[in-house]
Coordinates of C-alpha atoms in Angstrom, one line a residue:
M1 CA 55.6 283.5 276.2
F2 CA 54.5 280.5 274.0
Y3 CA 51.1 278.8 273.9
F4 CA 50.4 275.5 272.2
G5 CA 46.9 274.3 271.3
K6 CA 44.8 273.0 268.5
S7 CA 47.7 272.7 266.1
I8 CA 48.5 276.4 266.5
L9 CA 51.6 278.0 268.0
Y10 CA 51.2 281.4 269.5
Y11 CA 54.0 283.7 270.5
I12 CA 53.0 286.7 272.6
N13 CA 55.4 289.5 273.6
S14 CA 54.3 290.7 277.1
S15 CA 55.4 294.2 276.4
Q16 CA 52.8 296.9 275.8
N17 CA 53.0 296.6 272.0
S18 CA 52.3 292.9 271.6
N19 CA 53.7 291.0 268.7
I20 CA 51.7 287.9 267.6
Y21 CA 52.9 285.0 265.5
W22 CA 51.0 281.8 264.7
S23 CA 51.6 278.6 262.7
G24 CA 48.9 276.3 261.6
K25 CA 45.9 276.4 259.2
N26 CA 43.4 278.5 261.2
P27 CA 44.5 281.4 263.3
Y28 CA 40.9 282.0 264.3
F29 CA 40.8 278.9 266.6
D30 CA 42.0 280.5 269.9
F31 CA 40.9 279.3 273.3
S32 CA 43.9 280.3 275.3
S33 CA 45.1 283.9 274.8
P34 CA 43.6 286.7 276.8
I35 CA 46.1 289.2 275.3
L36 CA 45.5 288.5 271.6
N37 CA 42.7 291.1 271.3
Q38 CA 43.6 293.5 274.0
P39 CA 41.6 296.7 273.0
N40 CA 43.3 299.9 272.0
K41 CA 42.1 303.2 273.4
E42 CA 39.5 303.6 270.7
E43 CA 38.1 300.1 271.2
E44 CA 37.9 300.7 275.0
K45 CA 34.9 302.9 274.2
S46 CA 33.0 300.0 272.8
N47 CA 30.7 297.7 274.7
I48 CA 33.3 295.0 275.3
N49 CA 33.9 294.2 278.9
T50 CA 37.6 295.0 279.1
E51 CA 37.9 293.8 282.7
S52 CA 37.4 290.2 281.7
K53 CA 40.2 288.2 280.2
L54 CA 37.9 286.0 278.0
S55 CA 38.9 285.9 274.4
S56 CA 37.7 282.9 272.4
Y57 CA 37.5 282.5 268.6
D58 CA 36.3 279.4 266.8
L59 CA 35.9 279.8 263.1
T60 CA 37.1 276.4 262.0
L61 CA 33.8 275.6 260.3
A62 CA 33.6 278.9 258.6
P63 CA 34.4 279.1 254.9
E64 CA 37.6 280.8 253.5
I65 CA 36.6 283.8 251.4
I66 CA 38.8 284.0 248.3
K67 CA 36.7 286.7 246.4
F68 CA 34.1 289.0 247.6
Y69 CA 31.7 290.7 245.1
Q70 CA 29.7 294.0 245.4
R71 CA 28.0 293.6 248.7
G72 CA 29.3 296.7 250.3
T73 CA 25.8 298.0 251.0
Q74 CA 24.8 294.8 252.8
L75 CA 28.1 294.9 254.8
E76 CA 27.3 298.5 255.9
Q77 CA 23.8 297.3 256.9
L78 CA 25.1 294.6 259.1
S79 CA 27.6 296.9 260.7
D80 CA 24.9 299.5 261.4
W81 CA 22.6 296.9 263.0
I82 CA 25.3 295.5 265.2
F83 CA 27.5 298.4 266.2
K84 CA 25.0 301.3 266.1
Q85 CA 21.6 299.8 266.7
N86 CA 22.9 296.9 268.9
T87 CA 20.6 294.4 267.2
C88 CA 20.9 291.1 269.0
L89 CA 19.3 288.7 266.5
I90 CA 19.8 289.0 262.7
S91 CA 18.8 286.7 260.0
V92 CA 20.5 286.6 256.6
S93 CA 18.3 284.6 254.3
G94 CA 17.6 284.0 250.6
L95 CA 17.6 281.2 248.0
Y96 CA 20.6 279.0 247.6
G97 CA 23.6 280.5 245.8
T98 CA 23.0 284.2 246.7
G99 CA 26.1 284.5 248.8
K100 CA 24.6 284.6 252.3
T101 CA 27.5 282.7 254.0
T102 CA 30.1 284.6 252.1
L103 CA 28.6 288.0 253.2
V104 CA 28.6 287.1 256.8
K105 CA 32.1 285.6 256.8
R106 CA 33.3 288.8 255.1
F107 CA 31.7 290.8 257.9
V108 CA 33.4 288.6 260.5
D109 CA 36.8 288.9 258.8
L110 CA 36.5 292.7 258.8
N111 CA 35.3 293.0 262.4
L112 CA 36.8 290.1 264.3
H113 CA 38.8 292.3 266.7
K114 CA 35.6 294.1 267.9
F115 CA 34.3 291.0 269.7
A116 CA 35.6 289.1 272.7
V117 CA 34.0 285.8 271.5
V118 CA 33.3 284.7 267.9
I119 CA 31.9 281.3 267.2
W120 CA 30.7 279.9 263.9
R121 CA 28.6 276.8 263.8
R122 CA 27.1 275.0 260.8
L123 CA 23.8 273.1 261.1
K124 CA 24.2 271.0 258.0
Y125 CA 24.0 268.1 260.4
P126 CA 22.3 269.8 263.3
Q127 CA 22.6 268.8 266.9
S128 CA 20.2 269.4 269.8
L129 CA 20.2 272.7 271.5
N130 CA 21.6 271.1 274.6
L131 CA 24.7 269.9 272.8
L132 CA 25.0 273.3 271.0
V133 CA 25.0 275.3 274.2
S134 CA 27.4 272.9 275.8
D135 CA 29.7 273.4 272.8
L136 CA 29.4 277.2 273.0
L137 CA 30.3 277.1 276.7
N138 CA 33.3 274.9 276.1
V139 CA 34.6 277.4 273.6
C140 CA 34.1 280.1 276.2
Q141 CA 36.2 278.0 278.6
Q142 CA 33.2 277.2 280.8
E143 CA 32.3 273.8 282.3
P144 CA 28.7 273.1 281.2
Q145 CA 26.4 272.5 284.1
S146 CA 24.0 269.5 284.3
T147 CA 20.8 270.8 282.8
L148 CA 19.9 272.9 279.7
D149 CA 18.3 275.5 281.9
K150 CA 21.5 276.0 283.9
Q151 CA 23.6 276.0 280.8
L152 CA 21.5 278.7 279.3
R153 CA 22.0 280.8 282.4
Q154 CA 25.7 280.3 282.0
L155 CA 25.6 281.3 278.4
F156 CA 23.5 284.4 278.9
D157 CA 25.8 285.5 281.7
I158 CA 28.6 285.5 279.1
L159 CA 26.5 287.2 276.5
A160 CA 25.6 289.9 279.0
N161 CA 29.2 290.6 280.1
Q162 CA 31.1 290.1 276.9
K163 CA 30.4 291.3 273.3
C164 CA 30.0 288.0 271.6
L165 CA 29.1 287.1 268.0
I166 CA 27.6 283.6 267.3
I167 CA 26.8 282.6 263.7
L168 CA 24.5 279.6 263.0
D169 CA 24.6 278.6 259.3
D170 CA 22.2 276.3 257.4
L171 CA 19.4 276.9 259.8
Q172 CA 16.9 275.5 257.3
N173 CA 18.0 272.0 258.3
I174 CA 16.2 272.1 261.6
F175 CA 12.8 272.6 259.9
I176 CA 10.5 269.7 259.0
P177 CA 10.5 268.6 255.3
G178 CA 7.1 268.2 253.8
K179 CA 5.5 270.9 256.0
F180 CA 5.1 274.7 255.6
A181 CA 8.4 276.7 256.0
G182 CA 9.8 277.4 259.4
Q183 CA 8.2 274.5 261.4
Y184 CA 10.7 273.0 263.7
K185 CA 11.5 269.3 263.9
V186 CA 10.5 267.9 267.3
E187 CA 14.0 267.3 268.4
Y188 CA 15.0 271.0 267.6
Q189 CA 12.0 272.8 269.0
D190 CA 14.2 274.1 271.8
Y191 CA 15.9 276.4 269.2
Q192 CA 12.7 278.3 268.9
N193 CA 12.8 279.2 272.7
F194 CA 16.5 279.9 272.4
F195 CA 15.9 282.5 269.6
T196 CA 13.1 284.0 271.6
M197 CA 15.4 284.4 274.6
I198 CA 18.1 286.0 272.4
R199 CA 15.7 288.7 271.3
E200 CA 14.0 289.2 274.7
V201 CA 16.7 288.9 277.3
K202 CA 18.9 291.9 277.8
H203 CA 22.6 291.4 276.8
Q204 CA 25.2 293.0 274.6
S205 CA 25.9 290.2 272.2
H206 CA 24.7 289.1 268.7
V207 CA 23.4 286.0 266.9
I208 CA 23.3 285.8 263.1
V209 CA 21.4 283.0 261.6
I210 CA 21.9 282.1 257.9
S211 CA 19.1 280.2 256.2
Q212 CA 17.4 279.4 252.9
Q213 CA 14.0 280.1 254.5
Q214 CA 12.8 282.6 256.9
S215 CA 12.2 281.4 260.5
P216 CA 9.0 282.5 262.3
E217 CA 10.9 284.3 265.1
M218 CA 12.2 286.8 262.6
E219 CA 8.8 287.9 261.4
C220 CA 8.2 290.8 263.8
L221 CA 6.2 293.7 262.3
D222 CA 7.2 296.1 265.1
D223 CA 10.9 296.9 264.7
E224 CA 10.8 298.9 268.0
L225 CA 9.3 296.0 270.0
Y226 CA 12.2 293.5 269.6
P227 CA 15.9 294.1 268.6
I228 CA 15.8 291.9 265.5
K229 CA 16.5 292.5 261.8
S230 CA 16.2 290.5 258.6
L231 CA 18.5 290.8 255.6
E232 CA 17.2 289.1 252.5
L233 CA 19.6 288.5 249.7
S234 CA 18.7 288.1 246.0
G235 CA 21.1 287.2 243.2
L236 CA 24.1 289.4 242.2
Y237 CA 24.0 290.8 238.7
D238 CA 27.6 291.7 238.2
V239 CA 29.9 290.3 235.4
D240 CA 32.8 290.1 237.9
I241 CA 31.3 286.9 239.3
L242 CA 32.1 285.2 235.9
Q243 CA 35.7 286.2 235.8
N244 CA 38.3 283.5 235.6
R245 CA 35.8 280.8 234.7
G246 CA 37.2 280.2 231.2
L247 CA 34.2 281.9 229.5
K248 CA 34.4 283.9 226.3
N249 CA 32.1 286.5 224.7
E250 CA 32.1 288.9 227.7
D251 CA 29.4 291.0 226.1
Y252 CA 27.0 288.2 226.7
W253 CA 27.9 287.5 230.4
L254 CA 25.2 289.8 231.9
Q255 CA 22.6 288.0 229.8
L256 CA 23.8 284.6 231.2
I257 CA 23.7 286.0 234.7
D258 CA 20.2 287.3 234.2
L259 CA 19.1 283.9 232.9
Y260 CA 20.2 282.2 236.1
A261 CA 19.0 285.0 238.4
G262 CA 22.5 285.9 239.6
S263 CA 22.9 282.6 241.5
F264 CA 26.6 281.9 242.2
I265 CA 26.2 278.2 242.5
D266 CA 24.1 277.8 239.4
L267 CA 26.4 280.0 237.3
K268 CA 29.4 278.0 238.5
S269 CA 27.7 274.8 237.4
V270 CA 26.6 276.1 234.0
S271 CA 30.0 277.7 233.4
I272 CA 31.5 274.2 233.6
L273 CA 29.0 272.9 231.1
I274 CA 29.7 275.8 228.7
N275 CA 33.4 275.1 228.9
K276 CA 33.0 271.4 228.2
N277 CA 30.3 271.5 225.5
Y278 CA 30.7 274.9 223.9
D279 CA 34.4 275.6 224.4
G280 CA 33.5 278.5 226.6
Q281 CA 31.5 280.3 224.0
V282 CA 28.7 281.9 225.9
A283 CA 27.1 283.3 222.8
D284 CA 26.7 279.8 221.4
F285 CA 25.2 278.5 224.6
L286 CA 22.6 281.4 224.7
A287 CA 21.8 280.8 221.1
E288 CA 20.1 277.5 222.2
N289 CA 17.5 279.7 223.9
T290 CA 17.2 277.2 226.7
L291 CA 17.6 277.6 230.5
H292 CA 19.7 274.5 230.9
I293 CA 19.4 272.6 234.2
T294 CA 22.6 270.8 234.9
N295 CA 22.9 267.5 236.8
Q296 CA 24.2 269.3 239.8
M297 CA 21.3 271.8 239.7
Q298 CA 18.8 268.9 239.3
S299 CA 20.0 267.3 242.6
R300 CA 19.8 270.6 244.5
L301 CA 16.4 271.6 243.1
Q302 CA 15.0 268.1 243.7
E303 CA 15.9 268.4 247.3
I304 CA 14.1 271.7 247.5
F305 CA 11.0 270.4 245.8
N306 CA 10.9 267.3 248.0
H307 CA 10.9 269.6 251.1
L308 CA 7.7 271.4 250.0
S309 CA 4.4 270.6 251.6
T310 CA 1.6 269.0 249.5
Q311 CA -0.1 272.4 249.3
E312 CA 3.0 274.2 248.1
K313 CA 3.7 271.6 245.5
E314 CA 0.2 272.0 244.1
I315 CA 0.7 275.8 243.9
V316 CA 4.2 275.5 242.4
L317 CA 3.0 273.0 239.7
H318 CA 0.3 275.4 238.6
L319 CA 2.4 278.6 238.9
S320 CA 5.1 277.0 236.8
K321 CA 2.8 277.3 233.8
F322 CA 3.1 281.0 233.7
E323 CA 5.9 283.0 232.3
I324 CA 4.6 286.3 233.7
P325 CA 3.5 287.3 237.2
V326 CA -0.2 286.5 238.0
T327 CA -2.6 287.8 240.6
R328 CA -3.5 285.9 243.7
D329 CA -7.1 285.4 242.5
Y330 CA -6.1 284.2 239.1
L331 CA -3.7 281.7 240.6
K332 CA -6.2 280.4 243.1
E333 CA -9.1 279.9 240.8
S334 CA -7.7 276.8 239.1
L335 CA -6.6 275.1 242.4
S336 CA -8.6 272.8 244.6
L337 CA -7.1 274.1 247.8
S338 CA -9.1 275.8 250.6
V339 CA -8.6 279.5 251.2
I340 CA -6.5 278.6 254.3
D341 CA -4.3 276.0 252.6
F342 CA -3.8 278.3 249.6
N343 CA -2.8 281.3 251.7
N344 CA -0.5 279.3 254.0
G345 CA 1.1 277.6 251.0
L346 CA 1.7 280.9 249.1
Q347 CA 3.1 282.5 252.3
S348 CA 5.4 279.6 252.8
L349 CA 6.7 279.7 249.3
Q350 CA 7.7 283.3 249.8
Q351 CA 9.4 282.4 253.0
R352 CA 11.5 279.9 251.0
Y353 CA 12.2 282.6 248.4
L354 CA 10.8 280.5 245.6
V355 CA 7.9 282.9 244.9
T356 CA 8.4 286.6 244.6
K357 CA 5.6 289.1 245.3
I358 CA 5.6 292.0 242.9
K359 CA 3.8 295.2 243.8
N360 CA 2.4 297.0 240.7
N361 CA -1.1 298.3 240.1
K362 CA -2.1 294.9 241.5
I363 CA -0.2 292.5 243.7
L364 CA 1.4 289.8 241.5
F365 CA 3.3 286.6 242.2
L366 CA 6.1 285.0 240.2
L367 CA 7.9 281.7 240.5
S368 CA 11.7 281.7 240.5
S369 CA 12.8 281.2 236.9
V370 CA 15.3 278.4 237.5
F371 CA 12.9 276.6 239.8
R372 CA 10.1 277.0 237.3
E373 CA 12.1 275.4 234.6
Y374 CA 13.0 272.5 236.8
V375 CA 9.4 272.0 237.8
R376 CA 8.3 272.1 234.2
N377 CA 10.7 269.5 233.1
Y378 CA 11.1 267.1 236.0
C379 CA 8.0 267.4 238.3
Q380 CA 5.0 267.1 236.0
N381 CA 2.9 264.0 236.2

């Protein structure tokens, strides 16, 4: 039997051992075939409702993973939360360039067959919750009803009866720039209620949100109260991430990675500069003893700085003066902020992963090294 749809040709043999063929760029985009993921005997033991014929995959907006580096522990963590602990809402967050999206896509690639529905959506240019839910229902072959309330009822009926996985990438774009982290824009406040429903309404499905800042719904101190988990990624300190970038002096690669805090994006940008200006000689570049901010990095860091609140900017400008971690009291004493504004600003900067809290004999705070260099050179009055 042949199925035609969305530039993909499917051939399905109706015998017990199905053979599957496809042509087209994205075999994940499947609205039509109930047989493609018919579970085997082992999978019948899972939570998937095998009586339903729904099988819908839409990963057309997900990235293609060419290489995957040293995140096995985090992959196991995601698997444990979803398949063993049945965690319904998971955030994967961290500063840009830490491989958040790559990690989640790798998890999806390895576990696609374990879900009846998998949908990946990017919020780079976010849409209202009403449009998002309608979109999700269309993928699930459901005609959206007239109101958001009715559509949510439709969606949660599917989430309860099917094992679904929904990924929402770039969540930070629905938050207000110029305010503390995690404050929703007026037109996207319905998302806050949606995430609350995901964690409070009983179902067997999962939502993963990927963001450069932590959303307030993920800050639950009681792990047993709500089925939510947060995975925070930092940079990756592995020389393999610099392979095939035309760089020389491999003995110096780890030093270069450390200088840019293991950020994939920053290391890619600076590798291009080293190739062009230093003929790939990492040792010569490091001999300059400078954390170089490339043009591409400037644009990205400027956007981050512009999204900070007034209080956060004041803290960052002062904190950028210190090479070493400082205590909360030492940081505060030179600022004109009230105790409330200072505490809210410092918390918000940690939610954006720009400031790290270090637990030693005393609690210390340190600004991200790359962001500190940018602030010093481009944000001072």
